[in-house]
Amino acid sequence: MNDSQTNRIGLTQRQTLLLVATGAALWFLAALLLRNIAPMGALEGIMRGVSYALVIPGTFPFVLLTRWLVALRDDQMGIGIAVATMTALLIDGIVVAWFPAVYGGQLPQVTNCAAIILWGAGVALLLGFFMNKGALK
């Protein structure tokens, strides 16, 4: 398959590789942020709700950045964001199970960090599918 041909999910090989790399990079940035703000109480008590609410407007620019970096068409937004999010979730699952020290190593910090990553993934998917337009004709 050359780069101009699409795969079975409607993305080029270049787009798919860029989405995987983008998903990994965005997960890494989120993990660093969470590891630093969790000890400050940002994921506990009333601040948990504030942090979850901030994920919504905080995720939108990264969805737009991913769209731009990967050159996603309007009809590729849902699947494109899904590939990047899938990558982040796969990494997160491995980290929680085998490398919890990435999130601080102690409960409940690890579970709080993993939970907000899940929330962010859901928000990203919602935004990607909401921004998706019908197939070009």
Tab-separated table of N, CA and C in Angstrom:
chain	number	residue	atom	x	y	z
A	1	MET	N	0.844	-1.171	0.000
A	1	MET	CA	0.000	0.000	0.000
A	1	MET	C	0.893	1.238	0.000
A	2	ASN	N	0.721	2.092	-0.983
A	2	ASN	CA	1.472	3.338	-0.944
A	2	ASN	C	0.722	4.330	-0.062
A	3	ASP	N	1.367	5.454	0.237
A	3	ASP	CA	0.817	6.381	1.216
A	3	ASP	C	-0.495	7.033	0.794
A	4	SER	N	-0.782	7.070	-0.494
A	4	SER	CA	-2.022	7.715	-0.937
A	4	SER	C	-3.222	6.776	-0.854
A	5	GLN	N	-2.976	5.482	-0.712
A	5	GLN	CA	-4.068	4.524	-0.592
A	5	GLN	C	-4.550	4.475	0.851
A	6	THR	N	-5.853	4.299	1.004
A	6	THR	CA	-6.386	4.196	2.347
A	6	THR	C	-6.485	2.732	2.765
A	7	ASN	N	-6.387	2.517	4.065
A	7	ASN	CA	-6.514	1.170	4.608
A	7	ASN	C	-7.998	0.878	4.863
A	8	ARG	N	-8.277	-0.209	5.509
A	8	ARG	CA	-9.663	-0.630	5.690
A	8	ARG	C	-10.473	0.286	6.578
A	9	ILE	N	-9.821	1.174	7.341
A	9	ILE	CA	-10.568	2.123	8.161
A	9	ILE	C	-10.580	3.527	7.558
A	10	GLY	N	-10.103	3.647	6.333
A	10	GLY	CA	-10.200	4.908	5.612
A	10	GLY	C	-9.105	5.915	5.886
A	11	LEU	N	-7.972	5.455	6.391
A	11	LEU	CA	-6.831	6.322	6.663
A	11	LEU	C	-5.642	5.858	5.841
A	12	THR	N	-4.758	6.780	5.498
A	12	THR	CA	-3.534	6.381	4.818
A	12	THR	C	-2.572	5.804	5.850
A	13	GLN	N	-1.546	5.135	5.374
A	13	GLN	CA	-0.536	4.581	6.272
A	13	GLN	C	0.123	5.704	7.061
A	14	ARG	N	0.410	6.796	6.406
A	14	ARG	CA	1.026	7.957	7.072
A	14	ARG	C	0.118	8.472	8.174
A	15	GLN	N	-1.166	8.643	7.875
A	15	GLN	CA	-2.105	9.137	8.874
A	15	GLN	C	-2.172	8.190	10.068
A	16	THR	N	-2.228	6.905	9.800
A	16	THR	CA	-2.331	5.922	10.877
A	16	THR	C	-1.112	5.986	11.788
A	17	LEU	N	0.077	6.030	11.203
A	17	LEU	CA	1.302	6.106	12.005
A	17	LEU	C	1.369	7.409	12.791
A	18	LEU	N	0.982	8.513	12.171
A	18	LEU	CA	0.965	9.793	12.882
A	18	LEU	C	-0.052	9.799	14.013
A	19	LEU	N	-1.189	9.156	13.815
A	19	LEU	CA	-2.199	9.084	14.872
A	19	LEU	C	-1.705	8.265	16.053
A	20	VAL	N	-1.019	7.164	15.785
A	20	VAL	CA	-0.456	6.353	16.862
A	20	VAL	C	0.597	7.171	17.626
A	21	ALA	N	1.466	7.845	16.901
A	21	ALA	CA	2.487	8.669	17.554
A	21	ALA	C	1.864	9.818	18.339
A	22	THR	N	0.861	10.453	17.778
A	22	THR	CA	0.182	11.550	18.461
A	22	THR	C	-0.525	11.060	19.715
A	23	GLY	N	-1.197	9.924	19.625
A	23	GLY	CA	-1.866	9.359	20.794
A	23	GLY	C	-0.887	9.051	21.913
A	24	ALA	N	0.260	8.495	21.553
A	24	ALA	CA	1.293	8.187	22.556
A	24	ALA	C	1.847	9.467	23.175
A	25	ALA	N	2.117	10.458	22.344
A	25	ALA	CA	2.663	11.724	22.853
A	25	ALA	C	1.665	12.436	23.759
A	26	LEU	N	0.406	12.458	23.363
A	26	LEU	CA	-0.599	13.128	24.195
A	26	LEU	C	-0.825	12.370	25.501
A	27	TRP	N	-0.782	11.042	25.465
A	27	TRP	CA	-0.877	10.288	26.715
A	27	TRP	C	0.292	10.657	27.623
A	28	PHE	N	1.492	10.717	27.071
A	28	PHE	CA	2.683	11.038	27.851
A	28	PHE	C	2.559	12.405	28.511
A	29	LEU	N	2.106	13.398	27.751
A	29	LEU	CA	1.915	14.741	28.316
A	29	LEU	C	0.877	14.730	29.435
A	30	ALA	N	-0.208	14.011	29.214
A	30	ALA	CA	-1.247	13.914	30.244
A	30	ALA	C	-0.710	13.207	31.490
A	31	ALA	N	0.052	12.143	31.299
A	31	ALA	CA	0.613	11.409	32.437
A	31	ALA	C	1.551	12.291	33.257
A	32	LEU	N	2.391	13.073	32.580
A	32	LEU	CA	3.287	13.982	33.292
A	32	LEU	C	2.492	15.019	34.078
A	33	LEU	N	1.502	15.592	33.437
A	33	LEU	CA	0.661	16.591	34.101
A	33	LEU	C	-0.024	15.990	35.326
A	34	LEU	N	-0.643	14.830	35.146
A	34	LEU	CA	-1.380	14.200	36.241
A	34	LEU	C	-0.461	13.796	37.390
A	35	ARG	N	0.686	13.280	37.069
A	35	ARG	CA	1.634	12.890	38.123
A	35	ARG	C	2.012	14.092	38.983
A	36	ASN	N	2.050	15.271	38.364
A	36	ASN	CA	2.440	16.472	39.103
A	36	ASN	C	1.287	17.146	39.837
A	37	ILE	N	0.089	17.091	39.287
A	37	ILE	CA	-1.023	17.777	39.956
A	37	ILE	C	-1.764	16.892	40.957
A	38	ALA	N	-1.668	15.581	40.805
A	38	ALA	CA	-2.377	14.680	41.726
A	38	ALA	C	-1.938	14.872	43.180
A	39	PRO	N	-0.646	14.982	43.472
A	39	PRO	CA	-0.248	15.174	44.873
A	39	PRO	C	-0.755	16.495	45.471
A	40	MET	N	-1.148	17.432	44.638
A	40	MET	CA	-1.672	18.709	45.114
A	40	MET	C	-3.162	18.626	45.457
A	41	GLY	N	-3.759	17.443	45.255
A	41	GLY	CA	-5.179	17.271	45.559
A	41	GLY	C	-6.105	17.567	44.403
A	42	ALA	N	-5.569	17.722	43.205
A	42	ALA	CA	-6.379	18.085	42.046
A	42	ALA	C	-7.347	16.989	41.611
A	43	LEU	N	-7.142	15.763	42.094
A	43	LEU	CA	-8.004	14.660	41.679
A	43	LEU	C	-8.791	14.083	42.859
A	44	GLU	N	-8.933	14.864	43.907
A	44	GLU	CA	-9.652	14.417	45.098
A	44	GLU	C	-10.662	15.473	45.531
A	45	GLY	N	-11.714	15.003	46.208
A	45	GLY	CA	-12.720	15.908	46.758
A	45	GLY	C	-13.367	16.766	45.687
A	46	ILE	N	-13.641	18.000	46.032
A	46	ILE	CA	-14.307	18.933	45.110
A	46	ILE	C	-13.438	19.233	43.900
A	47	MET	N	-12.124	19.175	44.070
A	47	MET	CA	-11.213	19.466	42.957
A	47	MET	C	-11.279	18.398	41.875
A	48	ARG	N	-11.723	17.203	42.225
A	48	ARG	CA	-11.882	16.164	41.205
A	48	ARG	C	-12.891	16.628	40.155
A	49	GLY	N	-14.010	17.155	40.612
A	49	GLY	CA	-15.024	17.656	39.683
A	49	GLY	C	-14.506	18.798	38.829
A	50	VAL	N	-13.742	19.681	39.447
A	50	VAL	CA	-13.152	20.805	38.702
A	50	VAL	C	-12.197	20.270	37.635
A	51	SER	N	-11.353	19.319	38.024
A	51	SER	CA	-10.387	18.753	37.068
A	51	SER	C	-11.103	18.052	35.919
A	52	TYR	N	-12.138	17.280	36.241
A	52	TYR	CA	-12.892	16.601	35.196
A	52	TYR	C	-13.545	17.614	34.258
A	53	ALA	N	-14.096	18.679	34.808
A	53	ALA	CA	-14.714	19.711	33.976
A	53	ALA	C	-13.677	20.374	33.071
A	54	LEU	N	-12.481	20.611	33.595
A	54	LEU	CA	-11.432	21.253	32.801
A	54	LEU	C	-10.908	20.368	31.669
A	55	VAL	N	-11.093	19.073	31.800
A	55	VAL	CA	-10.662	18.163	30.728
A	55	VAL	C	-11.431	18.462	29.440
A	56	ILE	N	-12.670	18.864	29.549
A	56	ILE	CA	-13.485	19.085	28.344
A	56	ILE	C	-12.900	20.201	27.480
A	57	PRO	N	-12.751	21.434	28.007
A	57	PRO	CA	-12.140	22.461	27.147
A	57	PRO	C	-10.651	22.212	26.916
A	58	GLY	N	-9.996	21.473	27.815
A	58	GLY	CA	-8.576	21.192	27.647
A	58	GLY	C	-8.283	20.175	26.561
A	59	THR	N	-9.247	19.315	26.268
A	59	THR	CA	-9.061	18.286	25.242
A	59	THR	C	-9.303	18.840	23.843
A	60	PHE	N	-10.203	19.782	23.714
A	60	PHE	CA	-10.586	20.310	22.402
A	60	PHE	C	-9.388	20.802	21.576
A	61	PRO	N	-8.469	21.593	22.151
A	61	PRO	CA	-7.320	22.029	21.332
A	61	PRO	C	-6.463	20.872	20.831
A	62	PHE	N	-6.365	19.799	21.619
A	62	PHE	CA	-5.565	18.654	21.194
A	62	PHE	C	-6.251	17.865	20.084
A	63	VAL	N	-7.568	17.850	20.083
A	63	VAL	CA	-8.304	17.235	18.974
A	63	VAL	C	-8.054	18.043	17.697
A	64	LEU	N	-8.114	19.368	17.822
A	64	LEU	CA	-7.831	20.225	16.658
A	64	LEU	C	-6.384	20.086	16.203
A	65	LEU	N	-5.445	20.008	17.151
A	65	LEU	CA	-4.035	19.832	16.806
A	65	LEU	C	-3.820	18.502	16.086
A	66	THR	N	-4.453	17.457	16.571
A	66	THR	CA	-4.341	16.150	15.923
A	66	THR	C	-4.892	16.214	14.512
A	67	ARG	N	-6.024	16.859	14.355
A	67	ARG	CA	-6.622	17.018	13.021
A	67	ARG	C	-5.631	17.695	12.077
A	68	TRP	N	-5.002	18.752	12.545
A	68	TRP	CA	-4.067	19.513	11.720
A	68	TRP	C	-2.792	18.710	11.435
A	69	LEU	N	-2.194	18.113	12.476
A	69	LEU	CA	-0.944	17.360	12.303
A	69	LEU	C	-1.095	16.192	11.337
A	70	VAL	N	-2.236	15.536	11.406
A	70	VAL	CA	-2.451	14.313	10.638
A	70	VAL	C	-3.173	14.593	9.321
A	71	ALA	N	-3.621	15.823	9.132
A	71	ALA	CA	-4.372	16.224	7.942
A	71	ALA	C	-5.631	15.358	7.764
A	72	LEU	N	-6.395	15.271	8.845
A	72	LEU	CA	-7.641	14.508	8.781
A	72	LEU	C	-8.716	15.314	8.053
A	73	ARG	N	-9.412	14.644	7.165
A	73	ARG	CA	-10.567	15.260	6.513
A	73	ARG	C	-11.738	15.244	7.500
A	74	ASP	N	-12.781	15.993	7.180
A	74	ASP	CA	-13.969	16.042	8.041
A	74	ASP	C	-14.575	14.666	8.263
A	75	ASP	N	-14.529	13.829	7.236
A	75	ASP	CA	-15.130	12.495	7.365
A	75	ASP	C	-14.186	11.486	8.024
A	76	GLN	N	-12.990	11.916	8.434
A	76	GLN	CA	-12.033	11.032	9.107
A	76	GLN	C	-11.865	11.361	10.588
A	77	MET	N	-12.562	12.374	11.061
A	77	MET	CA	-12.352	12.816	12.440
A	77	MET	C	-12.684	11.737	13.459
A	78	GLY	N	-13.802	11.089	13.318
A	78	GLY	CA	-14.204	10.076	14.293
A	78	GLY	C	-13.194	8.947	14.378
A	79	ILE	N	-12.859	8.362	13.252
A	79	ILE	CA	-11.937	7.227	13.242
A	79	ILE	C	-10.517	7.672	13.593
A	80	GLY	N	-10.132	8.851	13.144
A	80	GLY	CA	-8.788	9.341	13.441
A	80	GLY	C	-8.575	9.557	14.931
A	81	ILE	N	-9.501	10.235	15.573
A	81	ILE	CA	-9.394	10.462	17.013
A	81	ILE	C	-9.511	9.138	17.755
A	82	ALA	N	-10.313	8.215	17.219
A	82	ALA	CA	-10.431	6.892	17.852
A	82	ALA	C	-9.092	6.148	17.829
A	83	VAL	N	-8.340	6.248	16.751
A	83	VAL	CA	-7.031	5.569	16.670
A	83	VAL	C	-6.050	6.186	17.677
A	84	ALA	N	-6.005	7.513	17.738
A	84	ALA	CA	-5.114	8.173	18.700
A	84	ALA	C	-5.519	7.826	20.132
A	85	THR	N	-6.812	7.829	20.407
A	85	THR	CA	-7.313	7.518	21.749
A	85	THR	C	-7.058	6.062	22.108
A	86	MET	N	-7.251	5.168	21.149
A	86	MET	CA	-6.963	3.751	21.377
A	86	MET	C	-5.508	3.573	21.805
A	87	THR	N	-4.615	4.268	21.145
A	87	THR	CA	-3.199	4.184	21.480
A	87	THR	C	-2.958	4.625	22.916
A	88	ALA	N	-3.540	5.766	23.276
A	88	ALA	CA	-3.380	6.278	24.639
A	88	ALA	C	-3.941	5.300	25.667
A	89	LEU	N	-5.083	4.707	25.384
A	89	LEU	CA	-5.699	3.770	26.326
A	89	LEU	C	-4.893	2.479	26.465
A	90	LEU	N	-4.336	2.005	25.365
A	90	LEU	CA	-3.485	0.807	25.441
A	90	LEU	C	-2.258	1.068	26.309
A	91	ILE	N	-1.641	2.220	26.123
A	91	ILE	CA	-0.479	2.585	26.939
A	91	ILE	C	-0.895	2.716	28.401
A	92	ASP	N	-2.011	3.371	28.643
A	92	ASP	CA	-2.488	3.573	30.009
A	92	ASP	C	-2.737	2.238	30.716
A	93	GLY	N	-3.330	1.289	30.016
A	93	GLY	CA	-3.577	-0.019	30.609
A	93	GLY	C	-2.295	-0.735	30.998
A	94	ILE	N	-1.288	-0.624	30.160
A	94	ILE	CA	0.012	-1.233	30.467
A	94	ILE	C	0.664	-0.544	31.666
A	95	VAL	N	0.600	0.774	31.680
A	95	VAL	CA	1.224	1.530	32.771
A	95	VAL	C	0.555	1.231	34.107
A	96	VAL	N	-0.754	1.224	34.138
A	96	VAL	CA	-1.456	0.958	35.398
A	96	VAL	C	-1.122	-0.436	35.918
A	97	ALA	N	-1.059	-1.407	35.030
A	97	ALA	CA	-0.813	-2.788	35.450
A	97	ALA	C	0.647	-3.062	35.811
A	98	TRP	N	1.585	-2.558	35.034
A	98	TRP	CA	2.979	-2.937	35.217
A	98	TRP	C	3.912	-1.816	35.661
A	99	PHE	N	3.515	-0.586	35.448
A	99	PHE	CA	4.392	0.542	35.789
A	99	PHE	C	3.639	1.642	36.543
A	100	PRO	N	2.942	1.316	37.621
A	100	PRO	CA	2.143	2.320	38.319
A	100	PRO	C	2.964	3.484	38.879
A	101	ALA	N	4.261	3.299	39.012
A	101	ALA	CA	5.116	4.392	39.493
A	101	ALA	C	5.063	5.597	38.561
A	102	VAL	N	4.702	5.377	37.297
A	102	VAL	CA	4.563	6.500	36.357
A	102	VAL	C	3.552	7.511	36.901
A	103	TYR	N	2.506	7.005	37.558
A	103	TYR	CA	1.475	7.881	38.124
A	103	TYR	C	1.725	8.180	39.601
A	104	GLY	N	2.818	7.754	40.140
A	104	GLY	CA	3.124	8.020	41.527
A	104	GLY	C	3.250	6.765	42.356
A	105	GLY	N	2.724	5.660	41.875
A	105	GLY	CA	2.933	4.376	42.508
A	105	GLY	C	2.045	4.013	43.681
A	106	GLN	N	1.318	4.952	44.246
A	106	GLN	CA	0.498	4.672	45.421
A	106	GLN	C	-0.977	4.887	45.102
A	107	LEU	N	-1.804	4.009	45.702
A	107	LEU	CA	-3.243	4.212	45.610
A	107	LEU	C	-3.611	5.320	46.586
A	108	PRO	N	-4.570	6.141	46.373
A	108	PRO	CA	-5.461	6.192	45.220
A	108	PRO	C	-4.928	7.026	44.059
A	109	GLN	N	-3.718	7.555	44.174
A	109	GLN	CA	-3.208	8.415	43.102
A	109	GLN	C	-3.182	7.702	41.760
A	110	VAL	N	-2.760	6.444	41.737
A	110	VAL	CA	-2.704	5.701	40.473
A	110	VAL	C	-4.098	5.565	39.877
A	111	THR	N	-5.059	5.168	40.693
A	111	THR	CA	-6.418	4.993	40.163
A	111	THR	C	-7.050	6.323	39.780
A	112	ASN	N	-6.762	7.382	40.532
A	112	ASN	CA	-7.290	8.700	40.165
A	112	ASN	C	-6.729	9.165	38.828
A	113	CYS	N	-5.444	8.949	38.617
A	113	CYS	CA	-4.820	9.332	37.343
A	113	CYS	C	-5.382	8.502	36.189
A	114	ALA	N	-5.499	7.198	36.407
A	114	ALA	CA	-6.040	6.327	35.354
A	114	ALA	C	-7.484	6.695	35.043
A	115	ALA	N	-8.252	7.028	36.070
A	115	ALA	CA	-9.661	7.375	35.859
A	115	ALA	C	-9.816	8.645	35.036
A	116	ILE	N	-9.010	9.641	35.299
A	116	ILE	CA	-9.156	10.877	34.527
A	116	ILE	C	-8.623	10.702	33.106
A	117	ILE	N	-7.671	9.788	32.911
A	117	ILE	CA	-7.241	9.436	31.550
A	117	ILE	C	-8.419	8.801	30.805
A	118	LEU	N	-9.150	7.917	31.467
A	118	LEU	CA	-10.336	7.314	30.847
A	118	LEU	C	-11.370	8.374	30.499
A	119	TRP	N	-11.602	9.288	31.407
A	119	TRP	CA	-12.543	10.386	31.157
A	119	TRP	C	-12.084	11.210	29.948
A	120	GLY	N	-10.804	11.553	29.912
A	120	GLY	CA	-10.273	12.324	28.789
A	120	GLY	C	-10.405	11.580	27.476
A	121	ALA	N	-10.226	10.273	27.509
A	121	ALA	CA	-10.393	9.466	26.301
A	121	ALA	C	-11.837	9.531	25.822
A	122	GLY	N	-12.770	9.414	26.753
A	122	GLY	CA	-14.179	9.521	26.385
A	122	GLY	C	-14.517	10.885	25.810
A	123	VAL	N	-13.976	11.929	26.405
A	123	VAL	CA	-14.199	13.289	25.905
A	123	VAL	C	-13.621	13.431	24.496
A	124	ALA	N	-12.409	12.921	24.280
A	124	ALA	CA	-11.785	13.002	22.952
A	124	ALA	C	-12.617	12.262	21.915
A	125	LEU	N	-13.093	11.068	22.268
A	125	LEU	CA	-13.941	10.311	21.328
A	125	LEU	C	-15.229	11.062	21.025
A	126	LEU	N	-15.847	11.603	22.049
A	126	LEU	CA	-17.078	12.373	21.848
A	126	LEU	C	-16.835	13.549	20.910
A	127	LEU	N	-15.761	14.293	21.148
A	127	LEU	CA	-15.435	15.425	20.284
A	127	LEU	C	-15.137	14.975	18.855
A	128	GLY	N	-14.347	13.908	18.721
A	128	GLY	CA	-14.010	13.404	17.383
A	128	GLY	C	-15.238	12.980	16.605
A	129	PHE	N	-16.138	12.260	17.256
A	129	PHE	CA	-17.346	11.811	16.563
A	129	PHE	C	-18.303	12.964	16.314
A	130	PHE	N	-18.354	13.922	17.237
A	130	PHE	CA	-19.204	15.097	17.046
A	130	PHE	C	-18.702	15.945	15.867
A	131	MET	N	-17.397	16.027	15.712
A	131	MET	CA	-16.812	16.829	14.629
A	131	MET	C	-16.803	16.096	13.293
A	132	ASN	N	-17.049	14.801	13.307
A	132	ASN	CA	-17.031	14.008	12.075
A	132	ASN	C	-18.192	14.413	11.167
A	133	LYS	N	-17.894	14.544	9.919
A	133	LYS	CA	-18.920	14.843	8.908
A	133	LYS	C	-19.091	13.621	8.025
A	134	GLY	N	-20.159	13.587	7.285
A	134	GLY	CA	-20.413	12.458	6.380
A	134	GLY	C	-19.349	12.295	5.331
A	135	ALA	N	-19.348	11.147	4.700
A	135	ALA	CA	-18.361	10.848	3.659
A	135	ALA	C	-18.487	11.823	2.505
A	136	LEU	N	-17.333	12.152	1.944
A	136	LEU	CA	-17.320	13.025	0.772
A	136	LEU	C	-17.908	12.303	-0.433
A	137	LYS	N	-18.643	13.034	-1.245
A	137	LYS	CA	-19.260	12.417	-2.420
A	137	LYS	C	-18.764	13.047	-3.679
